């Protein structure tokens, strides 16, 4: 069979795709997550052909794709208020919901289950093809069984050429990992497969959410599985993949030590030049703190490494938080949940703007048995004890020399808080020194047997110390509360406090970069409670 390459942005090609589907054909379509291998979901014979093309075991059910809310009721027994709410919030988009199925869905689509998974994709071409086909479309990811999901049309062609009628080329998929699958048939929504819609977002919408255990660990054959897809060794590259879990700097070094000739490395952008690419291929998959970039690139990277002759793949694990949970889950599956954890201690960064209450979080962590290194304190101590540092600072800022030969910190603070370029010059001197000292203290604490270390660092990302953290807690608080705290703490005017806050990153900065966000509205007990919850969850995901 000749497999046509169609253009996702050409109306005539969309019409052609619809026609092929109406005739019972199989057509690969772009979606915002990954490419899907589509057939008319209401036709058992059409769906049968998907199984043949994929080489997929017949007991793995498929997702049915719809283009409008009216398509939903005929396919399911009922739509609960919770499901309606999630649909309103996240459809069209990368969310799949599992419902009790109606008699209209053929057995073969659901592999005999009495439930059906349904998703309304956002990709305009996916929706146009569904409309042109005039039917809901059953579509698993368009890879041959056991291969990473395709995120580009050429990936689909590589797997499906000659096996299906057509591939609709819509370029690279924006998200890059498959949709979040959430089971809505029980009393509490349950995430069966993590994706771009996070458990946190679902909890915010519904009040409660559960995450299936199979997301975190291997399910053995004896256990009942809620989502049959969980038990297959999906996304598996040809060469065995070993995942190095922990802070990026730590895993990068461990991989460098482990790397032998013919090994491939899959690492974050920052670490590309760390490795000897004479030994084997080195492929990056986004910056260490950019989960969206990692999701977007992971499968293409795995496919690329698959085409090399490498014997092993050594990979840096992504941070399993927020959208990173989906990336972590996919790469964990590719590794068969085989992980190496080089560091003995877990290092948690704590950051946020002035007045957000980082030190309250630090104090809570101490109460919870963590050793906390306070970067401001380290800086103050260094300015008193490190003669080299003092000399360099005084050389740049001679006007802040105190009578005792030390740096007058208050005078220095007044200068740099008024003048951004002065602040930059000071940071260029102090950040490396503070960072060195913090790294030394981490080593000392670890060698003393400490297993949990918190780093309270206002400029964690700016100083690059996020790279030594297993995960980062961002502390955020409403602007008026922060202003009030700074005024009280530092004895400055509200105007000065506002100016200081204006020079710092905003809430979005922390939302985008941090793994865990803690709201601090001033209630110490509530803070302690949410911190305990989040840290327990985070430890479960990192250890
Ligand atoms: O993003 C996606 O979801 C992509 C695009 C094409 O939409 N599709 C996709 O399909 O990833 P597939 O077949 O590769 O994965 C479907 C997942 C499997 O893990 C399967 O077990 C689960 O959804 N699933 C399907 N029907 C189910 C059901 N009735 N109950 C529980 N899990 C179900
Ligand atoms: Mg799949």
Coordinates of C-alpha atoms and ligand atoms in Angstrom, one line a residue:
X1 CA 0.0 0.0 0.0
X2 CA 1.3 3.5 -0.8
X3 CA 1.1 5.8 2.2
X4 CA 0.2 9.3 1.1
X5 CA 1.8 12.3 2.8
X6 CA -0.9 15.0 3.3
X7 CA -0.6 18.6 4.4
X8 CA -2.4 19.4 7.7
X9 CA -2.9 23.0 6.6
X10 CA -4.4 22.3 3.1
X11 CA -8.2 22.0 3.0
X12 CA -8.2 19.7 0.1
X13 CA -5.8 17.3 2.0
X14 CA -8.0 17.4 5.1
X15 CA -11.0 16.6 2.9
X16 CA -9.0 13.6 1.5
X17 CA -8.1 12.4 4.9
X18 CA -11.8 12.5 6.0
X19 CA -12.7 10.6 2.9
X20 CA -10.1 7.9 3.5
X21 CA -11.4 7.5 7.1
X22 CA -15.0 7.3 6.0
X23 CA -14.0 4.5 3.7
X24 CA -12.6 2.6 6.7
X25 CA -9.0 3.6 6.2
X26 CA -6.3 4.3 8.8
X27 CA -4.8 7.9 8.7
X28 CA -2.1 9.3 11.0
X29 CA -3.0 12.8 12.3
X30 CA -1.1 15.4 14.2
X31 CA -2.4 16.4 17.7
X32 CA -0.9 18.8 20.2
X33 CA 0.4 15.9 22.2
X34 CA 1.8 13.3 19.7
X35 CA 0.7 11.9 16.3
X36 CA -2.3 9.5 16.5
X37 CA -3.2 6.6 14.3
X38 CA -6.8 7.2 13.5
X39 CA -9.8 5.2 12.3
X40 CA -13.5 5.5 12.5
X41 CA -14.3 4.6 16.2
X42 CA -17.8 3.4 15.3
X43 CA -16.5 0.8 12.8
X44 CA -15.0 -2.4 14.3
X45 CA -13.3 -3.4 11.0
X46 CA -11.7 0.0 10.6
X47 CA -10.3 -0.2 14.2
X48 CA -9.1 -3.7 13.6
X49 CA -6.7 -2.3 11.0
X50 CA -5.1 0.0 13.6
X51 CA -4.1 -3.0 15.7
X52 CA -2.6 -4.6 12.6
X53 CA -0.5 -1.5 11.7
X54 CA 0.7 -0.9 15.3
X55 CA 1.5 -4.5 16.0
X56 CA -0.3 -3.8 19.3
X57 CA -1.7 -6.5 21.6
X58 CA -5.4 -6.6 21.4
X59 CA -6.0 -6.0 25.1
X60 CA -4.8 -2.4 25.1
X61 CA -7.8 -0.1 24.6
X62 CA -7.7 3.1 22.6
X63 CA -8.6 6.7 23.1
X64 CA -11.7 8.0 21.1
X65 CA -11.2 11.6 19.8
X66 CA -14.1 14.0 19.4
X67 CA -14.3 17.5 18.0
X68 CA -17.2 18.9 20.0
X69 CA -19.0 18.5 23.3
X70 CA -22.1 17.1 21.5
X71 CA -20.1 14.1 20.4
X72 CA -19.6 13.0 24.0
X73 CA -23.0 11.9 25.4
X74 CA -23.7 9.2 22.7
X75 CA -20.4 7.5 23.6
X76 CA -20.8 7.3 27.3
X77 CA -23.3 6.2 30.0
X78 CA -23.3 9.5 31.8
X79 CA -21.2 12.6 32.3
X80 CA -20.7 13.5 36.0
X81 CA -20.5 17.1 37.1
X82 CA -16.8 16.6 37.8
X83 CA -16.1 15.4 34.3
X84 CA -18.1 18.3 32.9
X85 CA -16.0 20.6 34.9
X86 CA -12.7 19.2 33.7
X87 CA -14.1 19.3 30.1
X88 CA -14.9 22.9 30.5
X89 CA -11.5 23.7 31.9
X90 CA -9.2 21.5 29.8
X91 CA -11.0 20.6 26.5
X92 CA -10.0 21.0 23.9
X93 CA -6.6 20.0 25.1
X94 CA -4.2 17.3 26.4
X95 CA -6.6 15.6 28.7
X96 CA -8.3 12.2 28.3
X97 CA -11.1 11.1 30.6
X98 CA -12.3 7.5 31.2
X99 CA -16.1 7.0 31.3
X100 CA -18.5 4.1 31.5
X101 CA -19.1 3.4 27.8
X102 CA -22.4 3.3 25.9
X103 CA -23.4 0.5 23.5
X104 CA -22.2 2.6 20.5
X105 CA -18.5 2.0 21.2
X106 CA -17.4 -1.3 19.6
X107 CA -15.7 -3.8 22.0
X108 CA -12.5 -3.7 20.0
X109 CA -12.0 0.0 20.7
X110 CA -12.0 -0.6 24.5
X111 CA -10.5 -4.1 24.4
X112 CA -13.5 -5.5 26.1
X113 CA -13.6 -3.1 29.0
X114 CA -16.9 -1.5 30.0
X115 CA -15.2 1.9 30.0
X116 CA -14.0 4.2 27.2
X117 CA -11.3 6.9 27.1
X118 CA -12.3 10.1 25.4
X119 CA -10.4 13.2 24.5
X120 CA -11.1 16.4 22.5
X121 CA -7.8 17.4 21.0
X122 CA -6.9 21.1 20.5
X123 CA -4.8 20.8 17.3
X124 CA -6.9 22.5 14.6
X125 CA -6.0 19.9 12.0
X126 CA -7.0 17.0 14.3
X127 CA -10.3 18.7 14.8
X128 CA -10.7 19.4 11.1
X129 CA -10.0 15.7 10.2
X130 CA -12.5 14.5 12.9
X131 CA -15.1 16.8 11.3
X132 CA -14.3 15.7 7.8
X133 CA -14.5 12.0 8.8
X134 CA -18.0 12.8 10.3
X135 CA -17.2 10.3 13.1
X136 CA -15.4 10.1 16.4
X137 CA -11.9 8.7 15.8
X138 CA -10.2 5.9 17.7
X139 CA -6.5 6.8 17.8
X140 CA -3.6 5.4 19.7
X141 CA -0.2 7.0 19.3
X142 CA 1.1 6.4 15.8
X143 CA 4.2 4.4 16.7
X144 CA 4.8 0.7 16.1
X145 CA 4.2 -0.9 19.5
X146 CA 7.3 -0.6 21.7
X147 CA 8.7 2.6 20.0
X148 CA 8.6 6.1 21.4
X149 CA 5.4 8.0 20.4
X150 CA 6.0 10.0 17.2
X151 CA 6.1 13.8 17.5
X152 CA 6.9 14.5 13.8
X153 CA 5.4 13.2 10.6
X154 CA 8.7 11.6 9.6
X155 CA 8.7 9.5 12.8
X156 CA 5.3 8.2 11.7
X157 CA 6.5 7.4 8.2
X158 CA 9.5 5.6 9.6
X159 CA 7.1 3.3 11.5
X160 CA 4.0 3.1 9.3
X161 CA 5.1 3.5 5.6
X162 CA 3.2 1.0 3.6
X163 CA 0.9 0.0 6.4
X164 CA -1.6 2.9 6.4
X165 CA -3.4 5.0 3.9
X166 CA -1.9 8.4 4.8
X167 CA 0.0 10.6 7.2
X168 CA -1.2 14.2 7.8
X169 CA 1.9 16.3 8.3
X170 CA 1.3 19.1 10.8
X171 CA 5.0 19.6 11.8
X172 CA 6.3 19.1 15.4
X173 CA 3.7 18.4 18.1
X174 CA 3.7 21.2 20.6
X175 CA 3.5 19.2 23.9
X176 CA 5.5 16.2 22.9
X177 CA 4.2 13.6 25.4
X178 CA 0.8 11.9 25.4
X179 CA -2.3 13.3 27.1
X180 CA -3.0 13.0 30.8
X181 CA -5.4 10.0 31.3
X182 CA -7.8 10.4 34.2
X183 CA -10.3 7.8 35.3
X184 CA -13.6 9.5 36.1
X185 CA -15.6 6.4 36.9
X186 CA -14.8 6.2 40.6
X187 CA -15.7 8.5 43.5
X188 CA -12.3 10.4 43.2
X189 CA -10.6 11.3 39.9
X190 CA -7.5 9.2 39.4
X191 CA -4.6 10.0 37.1
X192 CA -3.6 6.8 35.3
X193 CA -1.0 8.5 33.0
X194 CA 0.5 11.9 33.7
X195 CA 0.6 14.5 30.9
X196 CA 0.6 18.3 30.3
X197 CA -2.5 18.7 32.5
X198 CA -1.0 18.1 36.0
X199 CA -2.5 16.3 39.0
X200 CA -2.2 19.7 40.8
X201 CA -4.5 21.4 38.1
X202 CA -7.0 18.6 38.5
X203 CA -7.0 18.9 42.3
X204 CA -7.5 22.6 42.0
X205 CA -10.5 22.0 39.8
X206 CA -12.1 19.1 41.8
X207 CA -10.7 19.4 45.3
X208 CA -9.3 15.9 45.2
X209 CA -7.3 13.7 42.9
X210 CA -5.4 10.4 43.2
X211 CA -2.3 9.4 41.2
X212 CA -2.1 5.7 40.3
X213 CA 0.9 3.9 41.7
X214 CA 1.9 2.6 38.3
X215 CA 2.9 6.2 37.4
X216 CA 5.8 5.9 39.8
X217 CA 6.9 2.2 39.7
X218 CA 6.8 -0.9 37.7
X219 CA 3.6 -2.9 38.0
X220 CA 4.2 -6.6 38.0
X221 CA 1.9 -9.0 36.1
X222 CA 0.1 -10.2 39.2
X223 CA -1.4 -6.9 40.1
X224 CA -4.7 -5.7 38.5
X225 CA -4.0 -2.7 36.3
X226 CA -6.4 0.1 35.8
X227 CA -4.9 1.3 32.6
X228 CA -3.7 -1.7 30.5
X229 CA -1.2 0.6 28.7
X230 CA 0.7 0.9 32.0
X231 CA 2.0 -2.7 31.9
X232 CA 3.7 -2.6 28.5
X233 CA 7.3 -1.6 28.2
X234 CA 6.4 1.4 26.2
X235 CA 8.7 4.1 24.8
X236 CA 11.6 1.7 25.0
X237 CA 14.7 2.6 23.0
X238 CA 16.8 -0.3 21.5
X239 CA 19.8 0.3 23.7
X240 CA 19.2 -0.2 27.5
X241 CA 18.7 3.1 29.2
X242 CA 20.0 3.9 32.7
X243 CA 18.5 6.9 34.4
X244 CA 20.5 9.0 36.8
X245 CA 18.2 10.6 39.4
X246 CA 19.0 13.6 41.5
X247 CA 20.4 17.2 41.2
X248 CA 21.5 17.9 37.7
X249 CA 25.1 18.7 38.7
X250 CA 25.4 15.5 40.6
X251 CA 23.9 13.3 37.9
X252 CA 26.0 15.0 35.2
X253 CA 29.2 14.2 37.0
X254 CA 28.1 10.6 37.8
X255 CA 27.3 10.0 34.1
X256 CA 30.6 11.5 33.0
X257 CA 32.4 9.0 35.3
X258 CA 30.3 6.1 34.1
X259 CA 30.5 6.8 30.3
X260 CA 32.4 4.3 28.3
X261 CA 33.1 4.3 24.5
X262 CA 29.9 3.5 22.6
X263 CA 27.7 4.9 25.3
X264 CA 25.2 7.6 24.4
X265 CA 24.3 10.4 26.8
X266 CA 20.9 12.1 27.1
X267 CA 21.4 15.2 29.1
X268 CA 20.1 18.8 29.7
X269 CA 21.3 21.6 27.5
X270 CA 23.6 23.0 30.2
X271 CA 25.7 19.8 30.3
X272 CA 26.3 19.2 26.6
X273 CA 29.9 20.2 26.7
X274 CA 30.6 18.2 29.8
X275 CA 30.9 15.0 27.8
X276 CA 33.4 13.6 25.4
X277 CA 31.4 13.1 22.2
X278 CA 34.3 11.1 20.7
X279 CA 33.2 8.3 23.1
X280 CA 29.6 8.3 21.8
X281 CA 26.6 10.5 20.8
X282 CA 25.5 13.2 23.2
X283 CA 22.0 14.5 22.8
X284 CA 20.3 17.2 24.8
X285 CA 16.6 17.5 25.7
X286 CA 16.1 21.0 27.0
X287 CA 17.3 23.1 29.9
X288 CA 17.2 21.4 33.3
X289 CA 14.5 23.6 34.7
X290 CA 12.3 23.8 31.5
X291 CA 9.8 21.0 31.7
X292 CA 7.9 22.0 28.6
X293 CA 11.1 21.9 26.5
X294 CA 11.9 18.5 27.9
X295 CA 8.5 17.1 27.1
X296 CA 8.7 18.6 23.6
X297 CA 12.0 17.0 22.8
X298 CA 12.2 13.7 24.7
X299 CA 10.7 11.3 22.2
X300 CA 12.6 12.8 19.2
X301 CA 15.8 12.5 21.2
X302 CA 15.1 8.8 22.1
X303 CA 14.4 8.0 18.5
X304 CA 17.5 9.8 17.4
X305 CA 19.7 7.8 19.9
X306 CA 17.9 4.7 18.7
X307 CA 19.3 5.2 15.2
X308 CA 22.9 5.4 16.5
X309 CA 24.9 2.3 17.2
X310 CA 25.3 3.1 20.9
X311 CA 25.2 0.2 23.4
X312 CA 23.8 2.0 26.4
X313 CA 22.1 5.3 27.0
X314 CA 23.0 7.1 30.2
X315 CA 20.4 9.8 30.9
X316 CA 19.8 12.6 33.3
X317 CA 16.3 12.3 34.9
X318 CA 14.0 15.2 34.7
X319 CA 12.4 16.7 37.9
X320 CA 9.2 14.7 38.5
X321 CA 7.1 17.7 39.4
X322 CA 4.2 19.5 37.6
X323 CA 4.5 18.9 33.9
X324 CA 7.9 17.2 34.7
X325 CA 6.0 14.2 36.1
X326 CA 4.9 13.2 32.6
X327 CA 8.4 13.5 31.3
X328 CA 9.8 11.6 34.3
X329 CA 7.2 8.9 33.9
X330 CA 8.0 8.4 30.1
X331 CA 11.7 8.2 30.6
X332 CA 11.3 6.0 33.7
X333 CA 9.3 3.6 31.5
X334 CA 11.9 3.7 28.8
X335 CA 14.4 2.8 31.5
X336 CA 12.2 0.0 32.8
X337 CA 12.3 2.0 36.1
X338 CA 16.0 1.2 36.4
X339 CA 17.5 4.2 38.2
X340 CA 20.8 5.2 39.8
X341 CA 20.8 7.7 42.5
X342 CA 24.4 9.0 42.9
X343 CA 23.9 11.4 45.8
X344 CA 23.4 10.3 49.4
X345 CA 21.6 13.4 50.5
X346 CA 18.5 15.0 49.0
X347 CA 19.0 18.7 48.5
X348 CA 15.9 20.9 48.4
X349 CA 16.2 24.5 47.2
X350 CA 14.0 27.2 48.8
X351 CA 13.7 30.5 47.0
X352 CA 11.3 33.4 46.4
X353 CA 11.3 37.2 46.5
X354 CA 12.1 39.3 49.5
X355 CA 9.3 39.2 52.1
X356 CA 7.7 36.0 50.8
X357 CA 8.7 34.2 54.0
X358 CA 11.5 32.0 52.9
X359 CA 13.0 32.0 56.3
X360 CA 9.7 30.8 57.8
X361 CA 9.9 27.9 55.3
X362 CA 13.6 27.4 56.4
X363 CA 12.5 27.3 60.0
X364 CA 9.7 24.8 59.3
X365 CA 12.2 22.6 57.5
X366 CA 14.6 22.7 60.5
X367 CA 11.7 21.7 62.7
X368 CA 11.0 18.8 60.3
X369 CA 14.6 17.6 60.7
X370 CA 16.3 19.1 57.7
X371 CA 19.7 20.8 57.8
X372 CA 19.2 24.3 56.3
X373 CA 21.9 26.3 54.8
X374 CA 21.0 30.0 54.7
X375 CA 22.7 31.8 51.8
X376 CA 22.3 35.3 53.3
X377 CA 24.0 34.0 56.5
X378 CA 26.8 32.4 54.5
X379 CA 27.2 35.7 52.7
X380 CA 27.4 37.7 55.9
X381 CA 29.8 35.2 57.4
X382 CA 32.0 35.3 54.4
X383 CA 32.2 39.1 54.4
X384 CA 33.5 38.9 58.0
X385 CA 35.8 35.9 57.7
X386 CA 37.0 35.7 54.1
X387 CA 39.7 38.3 53.7
X388 CA 40.1 37.8 50.0
X389 CA 36.4 38.4 49.4
X390 CA 36.4 41.5 51.6
X391 CA 39.4 42.9 49.7
X392 CA 37.8 42.3 46.3
X393 CA 34.5 43.9 47.5
X394 CA 36.3 46.9 48.9
X395 CA 38.3 47.3 45.8
X396 CA 35.1 47.7 43.8
X397 CA 33.2 49.7 46.4
X398 CA 35.9 51.6 48.4
X399 CA 33.2 53.9 50.0
X400 CA 31.8 51.0 52.1
X401 CA 35.0 50.3 54.1
X402 CA 34.1 50.3 57.8
X403 CA 36.3 51.6 60.6
X404 CA 37.3 48.1 61.5
X405 CA 38.5 47.2 58.0
X406 CA 35.4 45.1 57.4
X407 CA 32.7 45.8 54.8
X408 CA 29.9 48.1 56.1
X409 CA 27.0 45.9 55.0
X410 CA 24.3 48.4 55.5
X411 CA 26.1 51.0 53.4
X412 CA 26.8 48.4 50.7
X413 CA 23.1 47.4 50.8
X414 CA 22.0 51.0 50.3
X415 CA 24.2 51.3 47.2
X416 CA 23.3 48.2 45.5
X417 CA 19.6 48.3 46.2
X418 CA 19.5 51.7 44.5
X419 CA 21.6 50.8 41.5
X420 CA 21.2 47.7 39.4
X421 CA 24.5 47.8 37.7
X422 CA 26.2 48.0 41.1
X423 CA 24.1 45.1 42.2
X424 CA 25.3 43.1 39.2
X425 CA 29.0 44.0 40.0
X426 CA 28.6 42.9 43.6
X427 CA 26.8 39.6 42.6
X428 CA 29.6 38.8 40.2
X429 CA 32.0 38.9 43.1
X430 CA 29.9 37.3 45.8
X431 CA 27.8 34.7 44.0
X432 CA 30.8 32.5 43.1
X433 CA 32.2 32.7 46.7
X434 CA 28.8 32.0 48.3
X435 CA 28.2 29.1 45.9
X436 CA 31.6 27.6 46.6
X437 CA 31.0 27.8 50.3
X438 CA 27.5 26.3 50.1
X439 CA 28.9 23.4 48.0
X440 CA 31.5 22.9 50.6
X441 CA 29.0 22.8 53.4
X442 CA 26.8 20.3 51.5
X443 CA 29.8 18.1 51.2
X444 CA 30.6 18.4 54.9
X445 CA 27.0 17.7 55.9
X446 CA 26.7 14.7 53.6
X447 CA 30.0 13.3 54.9
X448 CA 28.6 13.7 58.4
X449 CA 25.7 11.5 57.4
X450 CA 23.1 14.2 56.8
X451 CA 20.4 13.0 54.3
X452 CA 18.2 16.1 54.0
X453 CA 19.6 19.4 53.2
X454 CA 17.6 22.6 52.5
X455 CA 19.2 25.6 50.7
X456 CA 17.6 28.9 51.5
X457 CA 18.8 31.0 48.6
X458 CA 17.0 34.2 47.4
X459 CA 18.8 34.1 44.0
X460 CA 18.9 30.4 43.6
X461 CA 18.4 30.3 39.8
X462 CA 20.4 33.5 39.1
X463 CA 23.4 31.9 40.9
X464 CA 23.0 28.5 39.3
X465 CA 22.6 26.8 42.6
X466 CA 19.3 25.2 41.3
X467 CA 21.7 22.7 39.5
X468 CA 22.7 21.2 42.8
X469 CA 19.1 20.8 44.0
X470 CA 17.0 17.6 43.7
X471 CA 14.0 19.9 43.6
X472 CA 13.2 23.6 44.3
X473 CA 10.4 25.0 46.5
X474 CA 9.3 28.5 45.5
X475 CA 7.7 30.5 48.2
X476 CA 5.2 33.1 47.1
X477 CA 3.0 35.6 48.9
X478 CA 0.7 38.5 48.0
X479 CA 2.5 41.7 47.2
X480 CA 1.1 43.8 50.1
X481 CA 2.1 41.1 52.6
X482 CA 5.6 41.0 51.2
X483 CA 5.9 44.8 51.3
X484 CA 4.7 44.9 54.9
X485 CA 7.2 42.2 55.9
X486 CA 10.2 44.0 54.4
X487 CA 9.2 47.3 56.0
X488 CA 9.0 45.6 59.4
X489 CA 12.1 43.5 59.0
X490 CA 14.5 45.9 57.3
X491 CA 13.2 49.2 58.8
X492 CA 12.8 50.9 55.4
X493 CA 10.0 53.0 54.0
X494 CA 7.1 51.4 52.0
X495 CA 8.4 53.3 48.9
X496 CA 11.8 51.7 49.3
X497 CA 10.2 48.3 49.9
X498 CA 8.1 48.7 46.7
X499 CA 11.2 49.7 44.7
X500 CA 13.1 46.7 46.0
X501 CA 10.3 44.3 45.1
X502 CA 9.9 45.9 41.6
X503 CA 13.5 45.0 40.9
X504 CA 12.9 41.3 41.7
X505 CA 11.4 38.6 39.6
X506 CA 7.6 38.3 39.7
X507 CA 5.4 35.4 40.7
X508 CA 5.3 34.0 37.2
X509 CA 9.1 33.5 37.3
X510 CA 8.7 31.1 40.3
X511 CA 5.6 29.5 38.9
X512 CA 7.5 28.7 35.7
X513 CA 10.8 27.4 37.3
X514 CA 10.1 26.0 40.7
X515 CA 9.0 22.4 41.2
X516 CA 6.8 23.1 44.2
X517 CA 5.0 26.3 44.9
X518 CA 4.1 27.2 48.5
X519 CA 1.7 30.0 49.2
X520 CA 2.6 31.9 52.4
X521 CA -0.2 34.1 53.5
X522 CA 1.3 34.5 57.0
X523 CA -0.5 31.7 58.8
X524 CA 2.5 29.7 60.2
X525 CA 0.5 26.6 61.0
X526 CA -1.0 26.4 57.5
X527 CA 2.4 26.9 56.1
X528 CA 3.8 24.1 58.1
X529 CA 1.0 21.8 57.1
X530 CA 1.2 22.4 53.4
X531 CA 5.0 22.2 53.5
X532 CA 4.8 18.8 55.3
X533 CA 2.4 17.5 52.7
X534 CA 4.4 18.8 49.7
X535 CA 7.8 17.6 51.1
X536 CA 6.4 14.1 51.8
X537 CA 5.1 13.9 48.3
X538 CA 8.4 15.3 46.9
X539 CA 10.5 12.8 48.8
X540 CA 8.3 10.0 47.5
X541 CA 9.1 11.1 44.0
X542 CA 12.8 11.7 44.4
X543 CA 13.9 8.8 46.6
Ligands
LIG1 O1 -2.1 12.1 23.6 C1 -2.6 11.1 23.5 O2 -3.4 10.6 24.3 C2 -2.4 10.3 22.2 C3 -3.0 11.2 21.0 C4 -2.9 10.5 19.7 O3 -4.3 11.5 21.4 N1 -2.9 9.0 22.2 C5 -2.4 8.0 23.0 O4 -3.0 6.8 22.8 O5 -1.4 8.1 23.7 P1 -2.4 5.4 23.3 O6 -3.3 4.4 22.8 O7 -1.0 5.3 22.9 O8 -2.6 5.5 24.9 C6 -3.8 5.3 25.4 C7 -3.7 5.1 26.9 C8 -3.2 3.8 27.2 O9 -2.3 3.9 28.4 C9 -4.5 3.0 27.5 O10 -4.2 1.9 28.4 C10 -5.3 4.1 28.2 O11 -5.0 5.2 27.5 N2 -6.7 3.7 28.1 C11 -7.5 3.7 27.0 N3 -8.7 3.3 27.2 C12 -8.8 3.1 28.6 C13 -9.8 2.7 29.5 N4 -11.0 2.5 29.1 N5 -9.5 2.6 30.8 C14 -8.3 2.9 31.2 N6 -7.3 3.3 30.4 C15 -7.5 3.4 29.1
LIG2 MG1 1.0 4.8 22.9

